[in-house]
Tab-separated table of C-alpha atoms and ligand atoms in Angstrom:
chain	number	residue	atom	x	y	z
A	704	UNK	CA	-76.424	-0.265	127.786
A	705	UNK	CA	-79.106	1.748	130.100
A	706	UNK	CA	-77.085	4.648	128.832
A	707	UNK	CA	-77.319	3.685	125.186
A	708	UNK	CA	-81.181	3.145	125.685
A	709	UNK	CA	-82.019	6.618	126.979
A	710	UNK	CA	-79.709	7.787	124.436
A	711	UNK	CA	-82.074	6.235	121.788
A	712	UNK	CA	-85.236	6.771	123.403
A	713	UNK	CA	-84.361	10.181	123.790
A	714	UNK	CA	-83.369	11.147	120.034
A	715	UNK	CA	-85.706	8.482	118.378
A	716	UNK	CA	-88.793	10.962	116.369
A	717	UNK	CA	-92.153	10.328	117.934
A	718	UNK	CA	-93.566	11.347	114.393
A	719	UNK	CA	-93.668	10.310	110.819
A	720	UNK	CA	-90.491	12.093	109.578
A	721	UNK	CA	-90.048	13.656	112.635
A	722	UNK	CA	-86.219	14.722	112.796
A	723	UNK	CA	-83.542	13.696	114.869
A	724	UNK	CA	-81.305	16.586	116.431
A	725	UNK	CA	-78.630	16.209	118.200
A	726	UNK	CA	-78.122	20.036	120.005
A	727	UNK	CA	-75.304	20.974	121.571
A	728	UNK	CA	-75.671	23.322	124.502
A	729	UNK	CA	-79.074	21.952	125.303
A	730	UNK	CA	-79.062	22.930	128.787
A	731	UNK	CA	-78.260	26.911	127.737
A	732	UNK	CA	-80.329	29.731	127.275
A	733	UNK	CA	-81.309	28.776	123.295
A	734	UNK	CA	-80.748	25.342	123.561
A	735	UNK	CA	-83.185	24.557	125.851
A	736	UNK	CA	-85.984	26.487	124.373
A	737	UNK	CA	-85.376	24.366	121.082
A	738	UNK	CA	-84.892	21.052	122.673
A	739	UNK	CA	-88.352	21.721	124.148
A	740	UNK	CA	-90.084	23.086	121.236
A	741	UNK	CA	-88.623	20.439	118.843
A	742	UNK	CA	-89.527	17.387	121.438
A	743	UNK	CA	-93.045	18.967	121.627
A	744	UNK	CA	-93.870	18.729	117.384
A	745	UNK	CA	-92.601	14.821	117.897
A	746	UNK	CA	-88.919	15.433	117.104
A	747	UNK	CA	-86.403	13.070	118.632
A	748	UNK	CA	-83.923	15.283	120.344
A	749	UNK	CA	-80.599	14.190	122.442
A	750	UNK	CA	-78.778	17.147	124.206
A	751	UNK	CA	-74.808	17.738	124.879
A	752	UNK	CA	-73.572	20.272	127.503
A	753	UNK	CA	-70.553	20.454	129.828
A	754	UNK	CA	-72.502	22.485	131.975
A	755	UNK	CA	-69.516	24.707	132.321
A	756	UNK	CA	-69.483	27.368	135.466
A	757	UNK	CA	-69.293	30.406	133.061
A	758	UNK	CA	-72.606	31.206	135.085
A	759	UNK	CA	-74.904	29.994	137.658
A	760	UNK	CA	-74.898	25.988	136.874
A	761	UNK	CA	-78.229	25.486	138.888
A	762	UNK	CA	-79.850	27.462	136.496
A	763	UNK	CA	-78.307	24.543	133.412
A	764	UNK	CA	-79.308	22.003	136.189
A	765	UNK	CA	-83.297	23.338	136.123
A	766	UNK	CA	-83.453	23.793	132.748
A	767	UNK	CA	-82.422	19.672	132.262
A	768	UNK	CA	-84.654	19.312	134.730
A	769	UNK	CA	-87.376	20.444	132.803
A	770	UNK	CA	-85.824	18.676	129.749
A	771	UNK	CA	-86.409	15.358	131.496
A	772	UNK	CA	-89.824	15.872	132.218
A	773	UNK	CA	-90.404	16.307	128.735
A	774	UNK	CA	-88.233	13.070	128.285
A	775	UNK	CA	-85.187	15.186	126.769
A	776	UNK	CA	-82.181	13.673	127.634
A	777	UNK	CA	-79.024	15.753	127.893
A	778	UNK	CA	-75.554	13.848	127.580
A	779	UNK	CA	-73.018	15.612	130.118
A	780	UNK	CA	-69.885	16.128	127.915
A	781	UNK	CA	-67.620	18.401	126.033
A	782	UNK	CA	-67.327	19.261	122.304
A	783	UNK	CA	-63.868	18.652	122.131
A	784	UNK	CA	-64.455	14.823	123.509
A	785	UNK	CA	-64.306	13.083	119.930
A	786	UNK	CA	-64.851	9.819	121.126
A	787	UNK	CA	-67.698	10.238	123.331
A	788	UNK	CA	-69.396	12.073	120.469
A	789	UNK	CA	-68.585	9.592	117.934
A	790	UNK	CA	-70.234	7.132	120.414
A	791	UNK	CA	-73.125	8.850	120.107
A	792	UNK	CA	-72.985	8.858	116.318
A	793	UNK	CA	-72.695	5.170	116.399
A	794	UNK	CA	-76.156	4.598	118.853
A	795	UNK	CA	-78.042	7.079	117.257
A	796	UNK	CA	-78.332	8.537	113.240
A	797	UNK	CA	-78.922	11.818	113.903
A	798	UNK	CA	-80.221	13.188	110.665
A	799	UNK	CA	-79.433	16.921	112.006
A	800	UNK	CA	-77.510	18.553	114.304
A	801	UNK	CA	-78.561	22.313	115.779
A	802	UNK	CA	-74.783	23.512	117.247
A	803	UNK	CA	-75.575	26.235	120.224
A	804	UNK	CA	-72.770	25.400	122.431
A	805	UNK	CA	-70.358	28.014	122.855
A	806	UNK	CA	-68.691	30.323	124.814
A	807	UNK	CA	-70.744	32.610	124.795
A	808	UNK	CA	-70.624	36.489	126.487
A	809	UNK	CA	-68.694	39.238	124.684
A	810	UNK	CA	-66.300	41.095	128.040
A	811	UNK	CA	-65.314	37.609	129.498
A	812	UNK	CA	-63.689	37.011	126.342
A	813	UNK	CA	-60.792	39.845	127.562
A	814	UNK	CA	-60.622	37.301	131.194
A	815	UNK	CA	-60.453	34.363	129.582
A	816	UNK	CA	-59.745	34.355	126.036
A	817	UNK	CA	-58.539	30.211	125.692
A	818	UNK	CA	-62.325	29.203	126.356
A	819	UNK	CA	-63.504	30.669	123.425
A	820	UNK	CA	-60.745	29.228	121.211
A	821	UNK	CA	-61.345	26.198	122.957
A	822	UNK	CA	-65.512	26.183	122.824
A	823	UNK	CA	-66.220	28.129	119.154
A	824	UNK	CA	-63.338	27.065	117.393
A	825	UNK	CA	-61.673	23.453	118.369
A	826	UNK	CA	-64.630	22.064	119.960
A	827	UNK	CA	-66.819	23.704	116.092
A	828	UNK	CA	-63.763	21.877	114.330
A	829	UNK	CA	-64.150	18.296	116.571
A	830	UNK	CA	-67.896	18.076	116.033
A	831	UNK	CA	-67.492	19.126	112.690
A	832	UNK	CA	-65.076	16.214	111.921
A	833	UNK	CA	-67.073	14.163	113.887
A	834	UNK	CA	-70.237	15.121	111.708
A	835	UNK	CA	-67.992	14.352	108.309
A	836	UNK	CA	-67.499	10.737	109.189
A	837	UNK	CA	-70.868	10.235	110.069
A	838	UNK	CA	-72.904	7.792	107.681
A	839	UNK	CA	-75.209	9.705	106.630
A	840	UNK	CA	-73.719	12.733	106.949
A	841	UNK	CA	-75.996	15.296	109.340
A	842	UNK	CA	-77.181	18.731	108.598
A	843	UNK	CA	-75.631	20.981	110.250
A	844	UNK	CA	-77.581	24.350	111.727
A	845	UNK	CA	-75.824	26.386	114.131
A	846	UNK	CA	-75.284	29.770	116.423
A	847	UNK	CA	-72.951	32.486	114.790
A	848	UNK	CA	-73.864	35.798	116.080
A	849	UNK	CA	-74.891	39.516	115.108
A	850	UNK	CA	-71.336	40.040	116.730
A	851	UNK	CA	-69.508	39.896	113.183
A	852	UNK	CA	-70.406	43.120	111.903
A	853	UNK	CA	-68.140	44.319	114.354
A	854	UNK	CA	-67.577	48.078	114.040
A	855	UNK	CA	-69.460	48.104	110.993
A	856	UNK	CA	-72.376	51.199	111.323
A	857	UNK	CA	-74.142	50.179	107.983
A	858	UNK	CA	-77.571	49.577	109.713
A	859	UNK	CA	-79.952	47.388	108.925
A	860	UNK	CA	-77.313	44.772	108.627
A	861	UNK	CA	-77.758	42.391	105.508
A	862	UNK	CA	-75.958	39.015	105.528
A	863	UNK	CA	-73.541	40.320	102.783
A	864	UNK	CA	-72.295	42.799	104.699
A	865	UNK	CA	-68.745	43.465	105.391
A	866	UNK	CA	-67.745	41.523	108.923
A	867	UNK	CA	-64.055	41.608	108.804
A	868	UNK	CA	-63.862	44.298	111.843
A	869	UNK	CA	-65.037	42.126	114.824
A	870	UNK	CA	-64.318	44.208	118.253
A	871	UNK	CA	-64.023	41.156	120.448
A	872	UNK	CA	-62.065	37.941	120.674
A	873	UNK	CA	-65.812	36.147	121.017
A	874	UNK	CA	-66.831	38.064	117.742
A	875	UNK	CA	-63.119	36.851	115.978
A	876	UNK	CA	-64.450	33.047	117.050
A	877	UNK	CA	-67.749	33.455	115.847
A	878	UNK	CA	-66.170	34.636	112.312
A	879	UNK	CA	-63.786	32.089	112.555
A	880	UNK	CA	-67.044	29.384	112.948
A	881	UNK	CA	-68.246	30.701	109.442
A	882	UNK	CA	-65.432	30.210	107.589
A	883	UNK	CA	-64.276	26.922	109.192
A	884	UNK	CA	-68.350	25.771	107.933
A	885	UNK	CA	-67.213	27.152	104.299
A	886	UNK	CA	-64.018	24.736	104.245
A	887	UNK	CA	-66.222	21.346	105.809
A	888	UNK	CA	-69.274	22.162	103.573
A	889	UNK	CA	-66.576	22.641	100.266
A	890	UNK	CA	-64.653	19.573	101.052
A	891	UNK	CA	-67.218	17.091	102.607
A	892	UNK	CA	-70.367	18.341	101.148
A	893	UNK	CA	-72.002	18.821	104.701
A	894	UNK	CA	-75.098	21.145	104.695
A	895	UNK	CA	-74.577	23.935	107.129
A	896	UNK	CA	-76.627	26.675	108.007
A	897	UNK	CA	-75.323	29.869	110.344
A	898	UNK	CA	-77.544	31.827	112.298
A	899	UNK	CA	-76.760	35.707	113.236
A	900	UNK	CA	-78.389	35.518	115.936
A	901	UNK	CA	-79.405	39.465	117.599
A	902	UNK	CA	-78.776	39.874	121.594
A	903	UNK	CA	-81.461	36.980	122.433
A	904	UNK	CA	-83.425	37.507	125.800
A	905	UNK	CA	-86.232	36.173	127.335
A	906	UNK	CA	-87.645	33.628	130.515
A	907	UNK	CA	-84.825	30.873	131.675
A	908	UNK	CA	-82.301	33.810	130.110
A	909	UNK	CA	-78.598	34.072	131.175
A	910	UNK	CA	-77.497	35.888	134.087
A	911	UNK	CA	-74.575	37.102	132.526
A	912	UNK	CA	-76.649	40.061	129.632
A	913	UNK	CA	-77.653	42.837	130.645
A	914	UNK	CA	-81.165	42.695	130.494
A	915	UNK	CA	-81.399	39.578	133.258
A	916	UNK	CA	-78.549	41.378	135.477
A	917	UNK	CA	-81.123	44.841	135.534
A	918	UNK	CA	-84.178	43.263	136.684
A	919	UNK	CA	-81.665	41.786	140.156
A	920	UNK	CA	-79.922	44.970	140.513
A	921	UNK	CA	-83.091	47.227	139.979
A	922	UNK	CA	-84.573	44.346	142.713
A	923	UNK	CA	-82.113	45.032	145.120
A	924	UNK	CA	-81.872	48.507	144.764
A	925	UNK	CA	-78.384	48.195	143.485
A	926	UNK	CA	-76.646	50.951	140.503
A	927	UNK	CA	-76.579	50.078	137.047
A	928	UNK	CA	-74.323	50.873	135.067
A	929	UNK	CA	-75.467	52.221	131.527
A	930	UNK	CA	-72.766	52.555	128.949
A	931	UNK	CA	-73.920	54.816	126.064
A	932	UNK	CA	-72.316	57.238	123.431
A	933	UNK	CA	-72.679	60.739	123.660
A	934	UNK	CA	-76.229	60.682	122.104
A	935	UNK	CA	-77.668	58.296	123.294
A	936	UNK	CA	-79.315	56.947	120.249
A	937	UNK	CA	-76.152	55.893	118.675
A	938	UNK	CA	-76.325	52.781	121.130
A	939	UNK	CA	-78.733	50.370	120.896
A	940	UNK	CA	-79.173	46.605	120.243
A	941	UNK	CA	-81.675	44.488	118.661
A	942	UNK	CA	-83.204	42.871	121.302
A	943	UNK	CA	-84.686	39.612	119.634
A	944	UNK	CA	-87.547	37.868	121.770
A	945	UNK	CA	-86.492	33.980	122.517
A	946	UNK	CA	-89.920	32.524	121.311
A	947	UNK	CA	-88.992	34.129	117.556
A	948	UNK	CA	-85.367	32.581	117.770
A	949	UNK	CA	-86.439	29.348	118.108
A	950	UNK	CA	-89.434	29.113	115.590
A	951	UNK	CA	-86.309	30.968	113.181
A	952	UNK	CA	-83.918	28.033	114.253
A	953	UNK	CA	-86.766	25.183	113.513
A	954	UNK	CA	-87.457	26.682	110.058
A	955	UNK	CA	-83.813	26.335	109.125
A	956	UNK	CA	-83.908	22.844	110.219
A	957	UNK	CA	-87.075	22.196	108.299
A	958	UNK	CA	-85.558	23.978	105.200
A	959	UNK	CA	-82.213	21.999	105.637
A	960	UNK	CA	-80.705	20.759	102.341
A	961	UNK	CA	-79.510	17.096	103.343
A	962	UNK	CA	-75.992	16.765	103.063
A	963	UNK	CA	-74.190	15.292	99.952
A	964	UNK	CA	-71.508	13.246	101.971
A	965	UNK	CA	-70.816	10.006	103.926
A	966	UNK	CA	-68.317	8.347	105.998
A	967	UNK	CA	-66.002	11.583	105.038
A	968	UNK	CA	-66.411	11.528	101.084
A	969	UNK	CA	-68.223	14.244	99.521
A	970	UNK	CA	-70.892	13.457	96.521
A	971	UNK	CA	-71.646	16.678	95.118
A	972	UNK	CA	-72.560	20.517	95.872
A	973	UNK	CA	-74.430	20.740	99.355
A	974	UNK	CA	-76.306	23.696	101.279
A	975	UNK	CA	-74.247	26.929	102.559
A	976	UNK	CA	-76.288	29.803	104.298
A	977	UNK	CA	-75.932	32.186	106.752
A	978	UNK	CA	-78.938	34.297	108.030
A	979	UNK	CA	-79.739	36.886	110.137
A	980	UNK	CA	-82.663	36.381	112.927
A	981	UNK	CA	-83.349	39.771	114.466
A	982	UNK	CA	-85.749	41.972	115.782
A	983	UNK	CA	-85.760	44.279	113.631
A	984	UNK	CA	-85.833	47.174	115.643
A	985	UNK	CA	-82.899	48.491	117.710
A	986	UNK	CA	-83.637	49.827	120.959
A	987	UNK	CA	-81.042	52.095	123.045
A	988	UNK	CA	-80.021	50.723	126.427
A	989	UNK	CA	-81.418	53.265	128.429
A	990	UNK	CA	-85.241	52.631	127.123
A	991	UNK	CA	-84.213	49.225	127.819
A	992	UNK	CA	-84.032	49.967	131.479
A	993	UNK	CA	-86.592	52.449	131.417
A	994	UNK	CA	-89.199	49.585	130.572
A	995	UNK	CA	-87.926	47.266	133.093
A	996	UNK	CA	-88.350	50.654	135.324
A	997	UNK	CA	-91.653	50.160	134.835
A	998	UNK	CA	-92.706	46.733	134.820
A	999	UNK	CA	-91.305	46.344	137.905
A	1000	UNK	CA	-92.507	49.517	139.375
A	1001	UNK	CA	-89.257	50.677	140.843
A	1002	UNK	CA	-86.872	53.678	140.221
A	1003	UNK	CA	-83.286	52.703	139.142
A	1004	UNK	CA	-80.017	53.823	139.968
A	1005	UNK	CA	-78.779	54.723	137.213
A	1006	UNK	CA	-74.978	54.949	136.702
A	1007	UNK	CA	-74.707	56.512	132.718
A	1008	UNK	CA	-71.189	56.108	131.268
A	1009	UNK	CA	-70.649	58.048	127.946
A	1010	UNK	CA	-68.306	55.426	126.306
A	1011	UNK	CA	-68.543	52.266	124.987
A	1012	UNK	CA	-67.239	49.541	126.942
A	1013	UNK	CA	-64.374	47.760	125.371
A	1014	UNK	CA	-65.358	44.884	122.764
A	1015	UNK	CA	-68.974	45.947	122.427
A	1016	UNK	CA	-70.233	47.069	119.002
A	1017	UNK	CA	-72.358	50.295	119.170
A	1018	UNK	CA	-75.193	49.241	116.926
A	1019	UNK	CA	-76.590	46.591	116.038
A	1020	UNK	CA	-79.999	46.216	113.631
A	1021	UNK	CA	-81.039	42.933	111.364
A	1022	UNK	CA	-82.165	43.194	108.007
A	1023	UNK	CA	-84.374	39.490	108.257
A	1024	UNK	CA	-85.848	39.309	104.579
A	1025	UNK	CA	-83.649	36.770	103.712
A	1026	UNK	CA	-85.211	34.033	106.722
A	1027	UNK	CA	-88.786	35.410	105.789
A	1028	UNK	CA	-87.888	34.118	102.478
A	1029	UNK	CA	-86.441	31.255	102.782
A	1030	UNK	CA	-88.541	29.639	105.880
A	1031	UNK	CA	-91.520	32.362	106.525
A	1032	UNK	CA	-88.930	34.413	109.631
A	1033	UNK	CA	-90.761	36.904	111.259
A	1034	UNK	CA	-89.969	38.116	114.891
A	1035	UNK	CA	-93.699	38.995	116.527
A	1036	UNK	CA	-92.682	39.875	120.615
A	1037	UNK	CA	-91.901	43.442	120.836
A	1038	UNK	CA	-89.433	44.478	123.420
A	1039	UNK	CA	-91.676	45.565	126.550
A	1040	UNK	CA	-93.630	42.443	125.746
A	1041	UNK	CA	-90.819	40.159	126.121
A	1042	UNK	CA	-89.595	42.175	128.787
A	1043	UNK	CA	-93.130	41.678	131.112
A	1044	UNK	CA	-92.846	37.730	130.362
A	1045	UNK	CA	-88.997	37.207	131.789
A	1046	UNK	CA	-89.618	39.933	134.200
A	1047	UNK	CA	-92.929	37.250	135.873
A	1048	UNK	CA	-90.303	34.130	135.098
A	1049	UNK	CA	-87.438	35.570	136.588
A	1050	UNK	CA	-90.016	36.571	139.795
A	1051	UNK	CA	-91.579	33.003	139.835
A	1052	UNK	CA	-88.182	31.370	139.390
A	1053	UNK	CA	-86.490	33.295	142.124
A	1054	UNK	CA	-89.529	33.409	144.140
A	1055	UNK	CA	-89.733	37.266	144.619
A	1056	UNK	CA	-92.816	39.264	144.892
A	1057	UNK	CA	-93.266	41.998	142.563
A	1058	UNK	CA	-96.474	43.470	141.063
A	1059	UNK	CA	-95.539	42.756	137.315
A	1060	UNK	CA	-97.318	45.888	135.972
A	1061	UNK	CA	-100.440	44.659	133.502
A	1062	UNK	CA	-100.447	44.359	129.946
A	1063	UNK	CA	-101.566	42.213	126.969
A	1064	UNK	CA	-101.105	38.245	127.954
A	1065	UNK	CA	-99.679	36.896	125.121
A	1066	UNK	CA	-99.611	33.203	125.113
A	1067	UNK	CA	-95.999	30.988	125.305
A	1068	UNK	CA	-95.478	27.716	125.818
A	1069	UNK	CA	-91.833	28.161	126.400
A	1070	UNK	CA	-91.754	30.214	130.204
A	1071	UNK	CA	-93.850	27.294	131.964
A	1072	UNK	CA	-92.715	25.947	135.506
B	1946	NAD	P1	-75.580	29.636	126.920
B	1946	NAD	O1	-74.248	29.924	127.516
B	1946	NAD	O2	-76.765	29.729	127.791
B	1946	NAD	O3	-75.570	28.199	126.236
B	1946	NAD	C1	-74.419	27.566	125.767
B	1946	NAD	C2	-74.317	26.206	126.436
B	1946	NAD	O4	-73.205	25.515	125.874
B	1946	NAD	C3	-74.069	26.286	127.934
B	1946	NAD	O5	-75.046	25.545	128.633
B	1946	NAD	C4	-72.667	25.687	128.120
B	1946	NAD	O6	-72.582	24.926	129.323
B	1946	NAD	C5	-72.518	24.833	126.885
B	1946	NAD	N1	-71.113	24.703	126.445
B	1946	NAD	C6	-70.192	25.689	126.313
B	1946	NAD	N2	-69.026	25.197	125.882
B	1946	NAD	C7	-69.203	23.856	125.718
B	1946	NAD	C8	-68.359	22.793	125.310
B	1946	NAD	N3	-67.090	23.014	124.971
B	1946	NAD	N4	-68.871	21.545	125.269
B	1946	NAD	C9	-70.162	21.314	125.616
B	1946	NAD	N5	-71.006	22.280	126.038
B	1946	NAD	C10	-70.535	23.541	126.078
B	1946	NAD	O7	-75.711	30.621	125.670
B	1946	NAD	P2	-76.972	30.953	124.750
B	1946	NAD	O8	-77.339	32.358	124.994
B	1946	NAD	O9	-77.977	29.883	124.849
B	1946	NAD	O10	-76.279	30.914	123.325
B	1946	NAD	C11	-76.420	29.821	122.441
B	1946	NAD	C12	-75.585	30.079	121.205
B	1946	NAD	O11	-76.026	31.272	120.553
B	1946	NAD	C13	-74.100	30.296	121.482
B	1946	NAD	O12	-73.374	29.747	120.393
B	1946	NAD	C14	-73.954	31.814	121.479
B	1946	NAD	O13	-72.652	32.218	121.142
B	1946	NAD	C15	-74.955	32.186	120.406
B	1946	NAD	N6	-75.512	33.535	120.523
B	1946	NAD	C16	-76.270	33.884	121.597
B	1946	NAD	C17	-76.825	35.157	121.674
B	1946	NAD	C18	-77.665	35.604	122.830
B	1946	NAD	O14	-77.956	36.783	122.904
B	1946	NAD	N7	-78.085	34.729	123.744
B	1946	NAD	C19	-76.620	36.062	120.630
B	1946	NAD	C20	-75.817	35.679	119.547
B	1946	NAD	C21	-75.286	34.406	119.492
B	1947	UGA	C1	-75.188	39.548	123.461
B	1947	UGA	C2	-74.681	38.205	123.993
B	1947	UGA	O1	-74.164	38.336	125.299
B	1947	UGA	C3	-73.610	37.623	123.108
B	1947	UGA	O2	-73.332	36.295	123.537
B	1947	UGA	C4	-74.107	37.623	121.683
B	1947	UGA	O3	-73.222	37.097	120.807
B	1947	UGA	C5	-74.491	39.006	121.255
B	1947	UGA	O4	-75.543	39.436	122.102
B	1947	UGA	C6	-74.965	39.022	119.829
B	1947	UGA	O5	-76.054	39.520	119.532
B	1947	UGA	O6	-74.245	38.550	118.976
B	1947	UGA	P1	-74.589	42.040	123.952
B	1947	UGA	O7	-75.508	42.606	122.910
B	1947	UGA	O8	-73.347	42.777	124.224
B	1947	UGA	O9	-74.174	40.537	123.598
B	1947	UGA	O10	-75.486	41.821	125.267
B	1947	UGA	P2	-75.368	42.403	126.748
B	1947	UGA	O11	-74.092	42.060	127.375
B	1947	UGA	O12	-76.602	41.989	127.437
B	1947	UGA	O13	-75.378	43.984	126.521
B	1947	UGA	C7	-76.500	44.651	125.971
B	1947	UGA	C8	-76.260	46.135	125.969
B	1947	UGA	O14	-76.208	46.602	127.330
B	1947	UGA	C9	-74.937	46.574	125.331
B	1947	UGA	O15	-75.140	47.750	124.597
B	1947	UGA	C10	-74.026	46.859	126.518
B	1947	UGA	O16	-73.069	47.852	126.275
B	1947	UGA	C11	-75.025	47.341	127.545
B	1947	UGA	N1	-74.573	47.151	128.941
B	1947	UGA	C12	-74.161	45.938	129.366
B	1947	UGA	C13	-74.602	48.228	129.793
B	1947	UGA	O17	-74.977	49.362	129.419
B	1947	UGA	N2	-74.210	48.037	131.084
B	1947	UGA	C14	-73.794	46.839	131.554
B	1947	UGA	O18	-73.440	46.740	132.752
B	1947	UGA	C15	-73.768	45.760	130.674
């Protein structure tokens, strides 16, 4: 019952209208930074995690911590647990859901390729069934990737663009995730919206990208290694700036369509979309580290590979008009300014001195503590 109360209190909108998300993967990178923002406009917002060891767990463990003192609750559990998630179905009418959880990370994939069947496409399936049975039915809004254009060199990337040539298992599951959302939305009228989301960094990041596992090596005076084609340009990825991601994820909630089904009946028609959130503007891994270069004010060792590594996609670049359309998208953190705020979070977090060279303060109330 004390369980069932914090469950409540947790999810239960602290404004008129206010929504009421479940999100899966709240203690994550993205999940986080939305359970936060939507608790702070007076959402009511209940988190699910397993709090898997794919990386550092005390870094899932602070960021609930700072979910708590915010009064975000975060159920420890696993998508593919249908009866603990119906239970939370029956205490609480969640009138959205925002799915991040996943197996995420696009080389472990080739280590371990059952978690990401298990993760993106059972556990998608179980809440997704889950969701169906629901009375009402929730909208759905959740975390595809920029992964499924695959090998596809057609830049800027538009969301009808061919994605049938993914170079990773993790890309194959993300795929896999929008058509499974085709078949629930056809059958059970469930409004679901998928988000391309564009190599995502920022403060509270995950140690397992690139960006995050620079700034230690640089640190510690470690080699990098830099994998680029033979010019270098034809490498790059659109770095996309957390704060944007989740002001592009709370617009899709806002502009949910509510779904047309209950209790697993469908009434009519209900939302389908798929949109890109990007940056915009592809950078090439080697400026990447040249800007961390100097923000932190130390020479790297740089290790330059001229080949791709298995399962990446060279390019990747997001054509965004359709979210500025549809719910006002429109990323505003360049990549060095991003860069400057993880690089002070990542020193105050760690507690490390470095001289974080100066620049324009721009104001987020995402990185605190
Ligand atoms: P993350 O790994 O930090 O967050 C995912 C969270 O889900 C983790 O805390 C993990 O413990 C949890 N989780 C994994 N499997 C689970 C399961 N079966 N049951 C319950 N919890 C589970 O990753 P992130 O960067 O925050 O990514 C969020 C979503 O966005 C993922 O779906 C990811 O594939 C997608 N995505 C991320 C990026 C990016 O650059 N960060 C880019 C494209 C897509
Ligand atoms: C990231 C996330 O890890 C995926 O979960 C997500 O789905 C994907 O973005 C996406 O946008 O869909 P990726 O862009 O590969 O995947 O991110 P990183 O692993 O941080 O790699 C970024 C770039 O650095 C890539 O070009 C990669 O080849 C390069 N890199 C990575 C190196 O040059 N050296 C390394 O040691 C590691």
């Amino acid at each position: 019952a004390a369980w069932e109360k914090q469950v409540r209190h947790s999810s239960t909108p602290r404004r008129p209208n206010g929504l009421s998300v479940l999100v899966t993967g709240a203690a994550g990178f993205v999940g986080s930074h939305c359970s936060l923002a939507l608790k702070k406009r007076g959402d009511g917002v209940l988190g699910l995690d397993n709090f898997n060891t794919y990386y550092d767990p005390s870094l899932k463990r602070a960021r609930q911590k700072l979910l708590l003192k915010h009064q975000v609750f975060i159920v420890e559990g696993d998508l593919n647990d249908a009866p603990l998630l119906a239970k939370l179905f029956d205490v609480m009418p969640f009138t959205h859901i925002l799915h991040l959880a996943a197996q995420a990370g696009v080389r472990y994939a080739m280590q371990n390729p059952q978690s990401y069947v298990s993760s993106n496409i059972a556990g998608f399936v179980n809440l997704l069934e889950v969701a169906k049975a629901a009375n009402p039915q929730p909208a759905i809004v959740w975390a595809s990737s920029s992964s499924v254009y695959g090998l596809n060199t057609e830049v800027p990337f538009s969301e009808n663009h061919r994605t049938d040539q993914p170079a990773s298992l993790y890309a194959a599951t993300k795929k896999a995730g929008e058509e499974i959302a085709h078949t629930y939305n056809h059958i059970y009228g469930i409004s679901l919206t998928g988000l391309r989301f564009f190599t995502v960094y920022g403060p509270w990041g995950r140690p397992d990208m690139a960006y995050f596992f620079f700034t230690k090596d640089i640190l510690q005076g470690k080699p990098i290694d830099i994998y680029q084609a033979q010019d270098e340009k034809q490498v790059a990825r659109d770095f996309t700036y957390i704060d944007d991601v989740v002001k592009g994820c709370i617009g899709a909630l806002d502009t949910a369509e509510k779904s047309t089904g209950s209790g697993g009946k469908k009434k009519g028609p209900a939302q389908l979309r798929v949109y890109n959130l990007g940056n915009t503007s592809p950078v090439p891994v080697g400026k990447l580290v040249s800007i961390l270069e100097s923000l932190l004010n130390i020479k790297a060792k740089k290790h330059v590979i001229k080949m791709p590594r298995n399962g990446d996609v060279p390019y990747t670049h997001a054509n965004v008009s359709l979210a500025y359309r549809d719910f006002g998208y429109k990323p505003t953190t360049d990549l060095s300014t991003g860069l400057r705020k993880f690089v002070k979070w990542y020193a105050s977090y760690y507690g490390i001195q470095t001289k974080v060279k100066k620049g324009k303060e721009v104001n987020s109330e995402h990185n605190e503590d």
